[in-house]
Amino acid sequence: MSGAGAQRVEDPDEGVEAVAPGEPWPRGISRRASMRISDVLAALRLEFPAVTTSKLRFLEEQGLVEPVRTPAGYRQYSPADLERLRYVLRQQRDRYLPLKVISEQLAALDAGAEDGAVPRARLATADGVAAAPGRLTSERLAQDAGVETAFIDELVAQGVLRPGPRGVFDAWARDVVVAAAALAEHGIDARHLRAFRSAADRQVDLVEQVVAPWRGQRAVSARGRAGTLAAEVGELCVQMHTALVRSAVADLAP
């Protein structure tokens, strides 16, 4: 954790903190707790506009960051704490990782692993943790999802799955195949799933309209804002779709 086991040494020439043995990640960044929670929110808001005080307190409760407490009970964060928070929020936003997996990654970094040596990211799904992100061939996708390759081919033929330029699939394809296989057991085959793809495409069009003003700008901050907005609005679309289906299905119950 950010406060546990930290050992600091001063560089007399530069006046900055040098890396000390046993220092947790991120190393070489100041651990002087001089930032209030409002300062941290302001620093994070450009990349994570939805972050709140309660979110930061929750991450503290989960042991992912340990701000210093003043005698009056106020939280004080260091630049190292800020970078640790950025790491957690990015893993949640970009890779949909559960906090347990992020905690494991931070523990690996604290133990001395380099960024590239952190355990491969795994996508969070409704039933736990899915496969690590990467590119999958039809054969590997079929193996991971427990289906025949012909089933993958049919999903592609019906436009439900869309392989990349080299004929490989991204990590989300596995979730699509697993869900499609489960629906197939109820007689819902690939032809019926084209409606899902069409609905998803329409929702993506809406997301593109929202982020278009930001994507058209050259500034790095604008592109970062576009990515954040796309993730947030996309997730809201998923929530809306889920809520509508659940509401309609509830009316079918006797």
PDB file of C-alpha atoms in Angstrom:
ATOM      1  CA  MET A   1       0.000   0.000   0.000  1.00  0.00           C
ATOM      2  CA  SER A   2       1.079   3.563  -0.480  1.00  0.00           C
ATOM      3  CA  GLY A   3       1.984   4.203   3.122  1.00  0.00           C
ATOM      4  CA  ALA A   4       3.268   0.795   4.181  1.00  0.00           C
ATOM      5  CA  GLY A   5       6.958   0.093   4.122  1.00  0.00           C
ATOM      6  CA  ALA A   6       7.886   3.311   2.368  1.00  0.00           C
ATOM      7  CA  GLN A   7      11.481   4.346   2.873  1.00  0.00           C
ATOM      8  CA  ARG A   8      12.603   7.742   1.629  1.00  0.00           C
ATOM      9  CA  VAL A   9      16.033   9.177   1.116  1.00  0.00           C
ATOM     10  CA  GLU A  10      16.759  12.738   0.136  1.00  0.00           C
ATOM     11  CA  ASP A  11      18.962  13.545  -2.813  1.00  0.00           C
ATOM     12  CA  PRO A  12      21.061  16.441  -1.462  1.00  0.00           C
ATOM     13  CA  ASP A  13      21.772  17.725  -4.952  1.00  0.00           C
ATOM     14  CA  GLU A  14      18.238  17.709  -6.330  1.00  0.00           C
ATOM     15  CA  GLY A  15      16.113  17.964  -3.216  1.00  0.00           C
ATOM     16  CA  VAL A  16      13.845  15.178  -4.449  1.00  0.00           C
ATOM     17  CA  GLU A  17      13.104  11.749  -3.131  1.00  0.00           C
ATOM     18  CA  ALA A  18      15.278   8.980  -4.488  1.00  0.00           C
ATOM     19  CA  VAL A  19      14.141   5.394  -4.748  1.00  0.00           C
ATOM     20  CA  ALA A  20      14.758   3.477  -1.532  1.00  0.00           C
ATOM     21  CA  PRO A  21      14.737  -0.285  -1.015  1.00  0.00           C
ATOM     22  CA  GLY A  22      11.286  -1.539  -0.037  1.00  0.00           C
ATOM     23  CA  GLU A  23       9.495   1.535  -1.337  1.00  0.00           C
ATOM     24  CA  PRO A  24       6.040   0.670  -2.714  1.00  0.00           C
ATOM     25  CA  TRP A  25       4.914   1.597  -6.203  1.00  0.00           C
ATOM     26  CA  PRO A  26       5.124   4.151  -7.736  1.00  0.00           C
ATOM     27  CA  ARG A  27       8.754   4.573  -6.812  1.00  0.00           C
ATOM     28  CA  GLY A  28      10.708   7.799  -7.098  1.00  0.00           C
ATOM     29  CA  ILE A  29       7.610  10.006  -6.734  1.00  0.00           C
ATOM     30  CA  SER A  30       7.166  12.274  -3.733  1.00  0.00           C
ATOM     31  CA  ARG A  31       5.283  10.797  -0.796  1.00  0.00           C
ATOM     32  CA  ARG A  32       4.861  14.088   1.010  1.00  0.00           C
ATOM     33  CA  ALA A  33       1.164  14.253   1.836  1.00  0.00           C
ATOM     34  CA  SER A  34       0.309  17.821   0.865  1.00  0.00           C
ATOM     35  CA  MET A  35      -2.862  17.444  -1.228  1.00  0.00           C
ATOM     36  CA  ARG A  36      -6.376  17.709   0.122  1.00  0.00           C
ATOM     37  CA  ILE A  37      -9.087  15.457  -1.268  1.00  0.00           C
ATOM     38  CA  SER A  38     -10.419  18.428  -3.262  1.00  0.00           C
ATOM     39  CA  ASP A  39      -6.965  18.845  -4.840  1.00  0.00           C
ATOM     40  CA  VAL A  40      -6.940  15.182  -5.832  1.00  0.00           C
ATOM     41  CA  LEU A  41     -10.415  15.418  -7.359  1.00  0.00           C
ATOM     42  CA  ALA A  42      -9.342  18.477  -9.358  1.00  0.00           C
ATOM     43  CA  ALA A  43      -6.231  16.671 -10.616  1.00  0.00           C
ATOM     44  CA  LEU A  44      -8.242  13.599 -11.662  1.00  0.00           C
ATOM     45  CA  ARG A  45     -11.304  15.317 -13.076  1.00  0.00           C
ATOM     46  CA  LEU A  46     -10.012  15.929 -16.598  1.00  0.00           C
ATOM     47  CA  GLU A  47      -9.370  12.225 -17.201  1.00  0.00           C
ATOM     48  CA  PHE A  48     -12.040  10.921 -14.816  1.00  0.00           C
ATOM     49  CA  PRO A  49     -14.865  13.486 -14.740  1.00  0.00           C
ATOM     50  CA  ALA A  50     -17.192  11.155 -12.837  1.00  0.00           C
ATOM     51  CA  VAL A  51     -14.846  10.567  -9.886  1.00  0.00           C
ATOM     52  CA  THR A  52     -16.266  11.660  -6.534  1.00  0.00           C
ATOM     53  CA  THR A  53     -15.224  12.011  -2.921  1.00  0.00           C
ATOM     54  CA  SER A  54     -17.163   8.884  -2.046  1.00  0.00           C
ATOM     55  CA  LYS A  55     -15.296   6.972  -4.775  1.00  0.00           C
ATOM     56  CA  LEU A  56     -11.930   7.957  -3.298  1.00  0.00           C
ATOM     57  CA  ARG A  57     -13.081   6.995   0.180  1.00  0.00           C
ATOM     58  CA  PHE A  58     -14.274   3.630  -1.129  1.00  0.00           C
ATOM     59  CA  LEU A  59     -10.893   2.922  -2.738  1.00  0.00           C
ATOM     60  CA  GLU A  60      -9.284   3.808   0.587  1.00  0.00           C
ATOM     61  CA  GLU A  61     -11.601   1.382   2.401  1.00  0.00           C
ATOM     62  CA  GLN A  62     -10.534  -1.334  -0.050  1.00  0.00           C
ATOM     63  CA  GLY A  63      -6.881  -0.713   0.827  1.00  0.00           C
ATOM     64  CA  LEU A  64      -5.866   0.492  -2.630  1.00  0.00           C
ATOM     65  CA  VAL A  65      -4.596   3.841  -1.380  1.00  0.00           C
ATOM     66  CA  GLU A  66      -3.733   5.027   2.130  1.00  0.00           C
ATOM     67  CA  PRO A  67      -3.834   8.800   2.559  1.00  0.00           C
ATOM     68  CA  VAL A  68      -2.378  10.337   5.679  1.00  0.00           C
ATOM     69  CA  ARG A  69      -4.821  11.614   8.309  1.00  0.00           C
ATOM     70  CA  THR A  70      -4.208  14.975   9.934  1.00  0.00           C
ATOM     71  CA  PRO A  71      -4.815  15.412  13.700  1.00  0.00           C
ATOM     72  CA  ALA A  72      -8.190  16.893  12.735  1.00  0.00           C
ATOM     73  CA  GLY A  73      -9.057  13.770  10.736  1.00  0.00           C
ATOM     74  CA  TYR A  74      -8.675  15.260   7.232  1.00  0.00           C
ATOM     75  CA  ARG A  75      -7.173  13.164   4.457  1.00  0.00           C
ATOM     76  CA  GLN A  76      -3.910  14.281   2.893  1.00  0.00           C
ATOM     77  CA  TYR A  77      -2.625  12.710  -0.327  1.00  0.00           C
ATOM     78  CA  SER A  78       0.830  12.652  -1.869  1.00  0.00           C
ATOM     79  CA  PRO A  79       1.766  12.768  -5.585  1.00  0.00           C
ATOM     80  CA  ALA A  80       2.502   9.034  -5.296  1.00  0.00           C
ATOM     81  CA  ASP A  81      -1.017   8.449  -3.949  1.00  0.00           C
ATOM     82  CA  LEU A  82      -2.382  10.402  -6.908  1.00  0.00           C
ATOM     83  CA  GLU A  83      -0.536   8.193  -9.406  1.00  0.00           C
ATOM     84  CA  ARG A  84      -1.738   5.100  -7.593  1.00  0.00           C
ATOM     85  CA  LEU A  85      -5.318   6.328  -7.886  1.00  0.00           C
ATOM     86  CA  ARG A  86      -4.853   7.021 -11.594  1.00  0.00           C
ATOM     87  CA  TYR A  87      -3.648   3.454 -12.068  1.00  0.00           C
ATOM     88  CA  VAL A  88      -6.688   2.008 -10.280  1.00  0.00           C
ATOM     89  CA  LEU A  89      -9.180   4.186 -12.133  1.00  0.00           C
ATOM     90  CA  ARG A  90      -7.620   3.430 -15.521  1.00  0.00           C
ATOM     91  CA  GLN A  91      -7.691  -0.309 -14.903  1.00  0.00           C
ATOM     92  CA  GLN A  92     -11.366  -0.064 -13.982  1.00  0.00           C
ATOM     93  CA  ARG A  93     -12.285   2.186 -16.896  1.00  0.00           C
ATOM     94  CA  ASP A  94     -10.158   0.727 -19.692  1.00  0.00           C
ATOM     95  CA  ARG A  95     -10.033  -2.956 -18.754  1.00  0.00           C
ATOM     96  CA  TYR A  96     -13.113  -3.334 -16.546  1.00  0.00           C
ATOM     97  CA  LEU A  97     -11.036  -5.088 -13.916  1.00  0.00           C
ATOM     98  CA  PRO A  98     -12.477  -5.947 -10.502  1.00  0.00           C
ATOM     99  CA  LEU A  99     -10.762  -4.325  -7.527  1.00  0.00           C
ATOM    100  CA  LYS A 100      -9.439  -7.694  -6.347  1.00  0.00           C
ATOM    101  CA  VAL A 101      -7.417  -8.094  -9.541  1.00  0.00           C
ATOM    102  CA  ILE A 102      -6.208  -4.479  -9.398  1.00  0.00           C
ATOM    103  CA  SER A 103      -5.102  -5.056  -5.821  1.00  0.00           C
ATOM    104  CA  GLU A 104      -3.112  -8.104  -6.979  1.00  0.00           C
ATOM    105  CA  GLN A 105      -1.460  -6.030  -9.681  1.00  0.00           C
ATOM    106  CA  LEU A 106      -0.514  -3.298  -7.206  1.00  0.00           C
ATOM    107  CA  ALA A 107       0.888  -5.912  -4.840  1.00  0.00           C
ATOM    108  CA  ALA A 108       3.057  -7.196  -7.694  1.00  0.00           C
ATOM    109  CA  LEU A 109       4.262  -3.672  -8.428  1.00  0.00           C
ATOM    110  CA  ASP A 110       4.923  -3.050  -4.733  1.00  0.00           C
ATOM    111  CA  ALA A 111       6.996  -6.238  -4.680  1.00  0.00           C
ATOM    112  CA  GLY A 112       9.238  -4.905  -7.419  1.00  0.00           C
ATOM    113  CA  ALA A 113       7.578  -6.020 -10.648  1.00  0.00           C
ATOM    114  CA  GLU A 114       7.945  -3.702 -13.589  1.00  0.00           C
ATOM    115  CA  ASP A 115       4.846  -2.332 -15.300  1.00  0.00           C
ATOM    116  CA  GLY A 116       5.146  -4.904 -18.074  1.00  0.00           C
ATOM    117  CA  ALA A 117       5.512  -7.749 -15.604  1.00  0.00           C
ATOM    118  CA  VAL A 118       2.207  -7.117 -13.865  1.00  0.00           C
ATOM    119  CA  PRO A 119      -0.192 -10.076 -14.235  1.00  0.00           C
ATOM    120  CA  ARG A 120      -2.066  -9.810 -17.513  1.00  0.00           C
ATOM    121  CA  ALA A 121      -5.308  -7.918 -17.256  1.00  0.00           C
ATOM    122  CA  ARG A 122      -8.500  -9.911 -17.069  1.00  0.00           C
ATOM    123  CA  LEU A 123     -11.873  -8.477 -18.004  1.00  0.00           C
ATOM    124  CA  ALA A 124     -14.572  -8.344 -15.351  1.00  0.00           C
ATOM    125  CA  THR A 125     -17.851  -9.956 -16.358  1.00  0.00           C
ATOM    126  CA  ALA A 126     -21.112 -10.627 -14.601  1.00  0.00           C
ATOM    127  CA  ASP A 127     -19.914 -14.044 -13.495  1.00  0.00           C
ATOM    128  CA  GLY A 128     -16.410 -13.112 -12.405  1.00  0.00           C
ATOM    129  CA  VAL A 129     -13.237 -12.679 -14.413  1.00  0.00           C
ATOM    130  CA  ALA A 130     -12.952 -13.425 -18.104  1.00  0.00           C
ATOM    131  CA  ALA A 131     -10.006 -14.002 -20.377  1.00  0.00           C
ATOM    132  CA  ALA A 132      -7.023 -11.716 -20.613  1.00  0.00           C
ATOM    133  CA  PRO A 133      -7.260  -9.122 -23.349  1.00  0.00           C
ATOM    134  CA  GLY A 134      -5.537 -10.019 -26.589  1.00  0.00           C
ATOM    135  CA  ARG A 135      -6.183 -11.215 -30.121  1.00  0.00           C
ATOM    136  CA  LEU A 136      -7.765 -14.615 -30.648  1.00  0.00           C
ATOM    137  CA  THR A 137      -7.959 -16.826 -33.723  1.00  0.00           C
ATOM    138  CA  SER A 138     -11.212 -18.638 -34.474  1.00  0.00           C
ATOM    139  CA  GLU A 139      -9.708 -21.871 -33.163  1.00  0.00           C
ATOM    140  CA  ARG A 140      -8.490 -20.313 -29.917  1.00  0.00           C
ATOM    141  CA  LEU A 141     -11.766 -18.453 -29.425  1.00  0.00           C
ATOM    142  CA  ALA A 142     -13.726 -21.658 -29.903  1.00  0.00           C
ATOM    143  CA  GLN A 143     -11.463 -23.466 -27.444  1.00  0.00           C
ATOM    144  CA  ASP A 144     -11.738 -20.738 -24.804  1.00  0.00           C
ATOM    145  CA  ALA A 145     -15.521 -20.541 -25.152  1.00  0.00           C
ATOM    146  CA  GLY A 146     -16.031 -24.304 -25.272  1.00  0.00           C
ATOM    147  CA  VAL A 147     -17.736 -24.401 -28.673  1.00  0.00           C
ATOM    148  CA  GLU A 148     -17.025 -25.816 -32.119  1.00  0.00           C
ATOM    149  CA  THR A 149     -15.207 -23.666 -34.675  1.00  0.00           C
ATOM    150  CA  ALA A 150     -18.260 -23.999 -36.917  1.00  0.00           C
ATOM    151  CA  PHE A 151     -20.264 -22.115 -34.303  1.00  0.00           C
ATOM    152  CA  ILE A 152     -17.804 -19.202 -34.547  1.00  0.00           C
ATOM    153  CA  ASP A 153     -18.040 -19.315 -38.337  1.00  0.00           C
ATOM    154  CA  GLU A 154     -21.839 -19.088 -38.201  1.00  0.00           C
ATOM    155  CA  LEU A 155     -21.716 -16.074 -35.875  1.00  0.00           C
ATOM    156  CA  VAL A 156     -19.352 -14.379 -38.319  1.00  0.00           C
ATOM    157  CA  ALA A 157     -21.548 -15.272 -41.296  1.00  0.00           C
ATOM    158  CA  GLN A 158     -24.563 -13.711 -39.584  1.00  0.00           C
ATOM    159  CA  GLY A 159     -22.619 -10.550 -38.733  1.00  0.00           C
ATOM    160  CA  VAL A 160     -22.813 -11.089 -34.974  1.00  0.00           C
ATOM    161  CA  LEU A 161     -19.033 -11.414 -34.649  1.00  0.00           C
ATOM    162  CA  ARG A 162     -16.679  -9.217 -36.650  1.00  0.00           C
ATOM    163  CA  PRO A 163     -13.062 -10.326 -36.887  1.00  0.00           C
ATOM    164  CA  GLY A 164     -10.327  -7.769 -37.351  1.00  0.00           C
ATOM    165  CA  PRO A 165      -8.370  -7.169 -40.569  1.00  0.00           C
ATOM    166  CA  ARG A 166      -6.185 -10.215 -39.916  1.00  0.00           C
ATOM    167  CA  GLY A 167      -9.094 -12.477 -39.133  1.00  0.00           C
ATOM    168  CA  VAL A 168      -8.584 -12.426 -35.368  1.00  0.00           C
ATOM    169  CA  PHE A 169     -10.960 -11.381 -32.589  1.00  0.00           C
ATOM    170  CA  ASP A 170     -10.589  -9.136 -29.546  1.00  0.00           C
ATOM    171  CA  ALA A 171     -11.124 -10.357 -25.981  1.00  0.00           C
ATOM    172  CA  TRP A 172     -14.759  -9.239 -25.886  1.00  0.00           C
ATOM    173  CA  ALA A 173     -15.566 -11.813 -28.579  1.00  0.00           C
ATOM    174  CA  ARG A 174     -15.348 -14.579 -25.990  1.00  0.00           C
ATOM    175  CA  ASP A 175     -18.192 -13.039 -23.953  1.00  0.00           C
ATOM    176  CA  VAL A 176     -20.288 -12.800 -27.131  1.00  0.00           C
ATOM    177  CA  VAL A 177     -19.652 -16.446 -28.013  1.00  0.00           C
ATOM    178  CA  VAL A 178     -20.371 -17.720 -24.502  1.00  0.00           C
ATOM    179  CA  ALA A 179     -23.668 -15.812 -24.394  1.00  0.00           C
ATOM    180  CA  ALA A 180     -24.566 -16.962 -27.900  1.00  0.00           C
ATOM    181  CA  ALA A 181     -23.883 -20.577 -26.974  1.00  0.00           C
ATOM    182  CA  ALA A 182     -26.109 -20.303 -23.899  1.00  0.00           C
ATOM    183  CA  LEU A 183     -28.915 -18.772 -25.972  1.00  0.00           C
ATOM    184  CA  ALA A 184     -28.521 -21.520 -28.566  1.00  0.00           C
ATOM    185  CA  GLU A 185     -29.481 -24.048 -25.898  1.00  0.00           C
ATOM    186  CA  HIS A 186     -32.877 -22.319 -25.809  1.00  0.00           C
ATOM    187  CA  GLY A 187     -33.300 -22.418 -29.565  1.00  0.00           C
ATOM    188  CA  ILE A 188     -32.060 -18.892 -30.215  1.00  0.00           C
ATOM    189  CA  ASP A 189     -29.544 -19.297 -33.018  1.00  0.00           C
ATOM    190  CA  ALA A 190     -27.155 -16.931 -34.780  1.00  0.00           C
ATOM    191  CA  ARG A 191     -29.843 -15.600 -37.127  1.00  0.00           C
ATOM    192  CA  HIS A 192     -31.826 -14.255 -34.186  1.00  0.00           C
ATOM    193  CA  LEU A 193     -28.738 -12.561 -32.756  1.00  0.00           C
ATOM    194  CA  ARG A 194     -28.442 -10.169 -35.686  1.00  0.00           C
ATOM    195  CA  ALA A 195     -30.959  -7.957 -33.884  1.00  0.00           C
ATOM    196  CA  PHE A 196     -28.527  -7.651 -30.961  1.00  0.00           C
ATOM    197  CA  ARG A 197     -25.743  -6.569 -33.299  1.00  0.00           C
ATOM    198  CA  SER A 198     -27.989  -4.000 -34.974  1.00  0.00           C
ATOM    199  CA  ALA A 199     -29.043  -2.583 -31.610  1.00  0.00           C
ATOM    200  CA  ALA A 200     -25.422  -2.401 -30.456  1.00  0.00           C
ATOM    201  CA  ASP A 201     -24.418  -0.614 -33.656  1.00  0.00           C
ATOM    202  CA  ARG A 202     -27.135   1.997 -33.132  1.00  0.00           C
ATOM    203  CA  GLN A 203     -25.960   2.588 -29.584  1.00  0.00           C
ATOM    204  CA  VAL A 204     -22.372   2.982 -30.767  1.00  0.00           C
ATOM    205  CA  ASP A 205     -23.602   5.578 -33.259  1.00  0.00           C
ATOM    206  CA  LEU A 206     -25.060   7.546 -30.347  1.00  0.00           C
ATOM    207  CA  VAL A 207     -21.788   7.326 -28.448  1.00  0.00           C
ATOM    208  CA  GLU A 208     -19.888   8.556 -31.507  1.00  0.00           C
ATOM    209  CA  GLN A 209     -22.158  11.591 -31.720  1.00  0.00           C
ATOM    210  CA  VAL A 210     -21.399  12.476 -28.106  1.00  0.00           C
ATOM    211  CA  VAL A 211     -17.621  12.191 -28.432  1.00  0.00           C
ATOM    212  CA  ALA A 212     -17.296  13.622 -31.952  1.00  0.00           C
ATOM    213  CA  PRO A 213     -16.568  17.218 -30.794  1.00  0.00           C
ATOM    214  CA  TRP A 214     -13.689  15.966 -28.651  1.00  0.00           C
ATOM    215  CA  ARG A 215     -12.272  13.497 -31.178  1.00  0.00           C
ATOM    216  CA  GLY A 216     -11.960  16.289 -33.709  1.00  0.00           C
ATOM    217  CA  GLN A 217      -9.508  18.220 -31.545  1.00  0.00           C
ATOM    218  CA  ARG A 218      -5.760  17.703 -31.638  1.00  0.00           C
ATOM    219  CA  ALA A 219      -5.046  18.308 -27.959  1.00  0.00           C
ATOM    220  CA  VAL A 220      -4.050  15.210 -25.999  1.00  0.00           C
ATOM    221  CA  SER A 221      -6.414  16.241 -23.213  1.00  0.00           C
ATOM    222  CA  ALA A 222      -9.308  16.366 -25.701  1.00  0.00           C
ATOM    223  CA  ARG A 223      -8.555  12.853 -26.946  1.00  0.00           C
ATOM    224  CA  GLY A 224      -8.367  11.662 -23.359  1.00  0.00           C
ATOM    225  CA  ARG A 225     -11.725  13.286 -22.689  1.00  0.00           C
ATOM    226  CA  ALA A 226     -13.170  11.548 -25.762  1.00  0.00           C
ATOM    227  CA  GLY A 227     -12.011   8.164 -24.480  1.00  0.00           C
ATOM    228  CA  THR A 228     -13.456   8.793 -21.038  1.00  0.00           C
ATOM    229  CA  LEU A 229     -16.786   9.960 -22.465  1.00  0.00           C
ATOM    230  CA  ALA A 230     -16.999   6.994 -24.812  1.00  0.00           C
ATOM    231  CA  ALA A 231     -16.493   4.560 -21.935  1.00  0.00           C
ATOM    232  CA  GLU A 232     -19.005   6.324 -19.692  1.00  0.00           C
ATOM    233  CA  VAL A 233     -21.749   6.789 -22.270  1.00  0.00           C
ATOM    234  CA  GLY A 234     -21.214   3.265 -23.593  1.00  0.00           C
ATOM    235  CA  GLU A 235     -21.634   1.852 -20.105  1.00  0.00           C
ATOM    236  CA  LEU A 236     -24.810   3.907 -19.629  1.00  0.00           C
ATOM    237  CA  CYS A 237     -26.162   2.451 -22.882  1.00  0.00           C
ATOM    238  CA  VAL A 238     -25.476  -1.048 -21.546  1.00  0.00           C
ATOM    239  CA  GLN A 239     -27.265  -0.208 -18.297  1.00  0.00           C
ATOM    240  CA  MET A 240     -30.245   1.224 -20.163  1.00  0.00           C
ATOM    241  CA  HIS A 241     -30.516  -1.847 -22.405  1.00  0.00           C
ATOM    242  CA  THR A 242     -30.264  -4.186 -19.413  1.00  0.00           C
ATOM    243  CA  ALA A 243     -32.886  -2.276 -17.441  1.00  0.00           C
ATOM    244  CA  LEU A 244     -35.341  -2.263 -20.354  1.00  0.00           C
ATOM    245  CA  VAL A 245     -34.950  -5.998 -21.013  1.00  0.00           C
ATOM    246  CA  ARG A 246     -35.275  -6.874 -17.324  1.00  0.00           C
ATOM    247  CA  SER A 247     -38.387  -4.738 -17.012  1.00  0.00           C
ATOM    248  CA  ALA A 248     -40.006  -6.328 -20.048  1.00  0.00           C
ATOM    249  CA  VAL A 249     -39.060  -9.860 -18.995  1.00  0.00           C
ATOM    250  CA  ALA A 250     -40.522  -9.275 -15.543  1.00  0.00           C
ATOM    251  CA  ASP A 251     -43.933  -8.786 -17.182  1.00  0.00           C
ATOM    252  CA  LEU A 252     -43.700 -12.297 -18.644  1.00  0.00           C
ATOM    253  CA  ALA A 253     -43.612 -13.924 -15.229  1.00  0.00           C
ATOM    254  CA  PRO A 254     -46.955 -15.315 -14.014  1.00  0.00           C
TER     255      PRO A 254
END
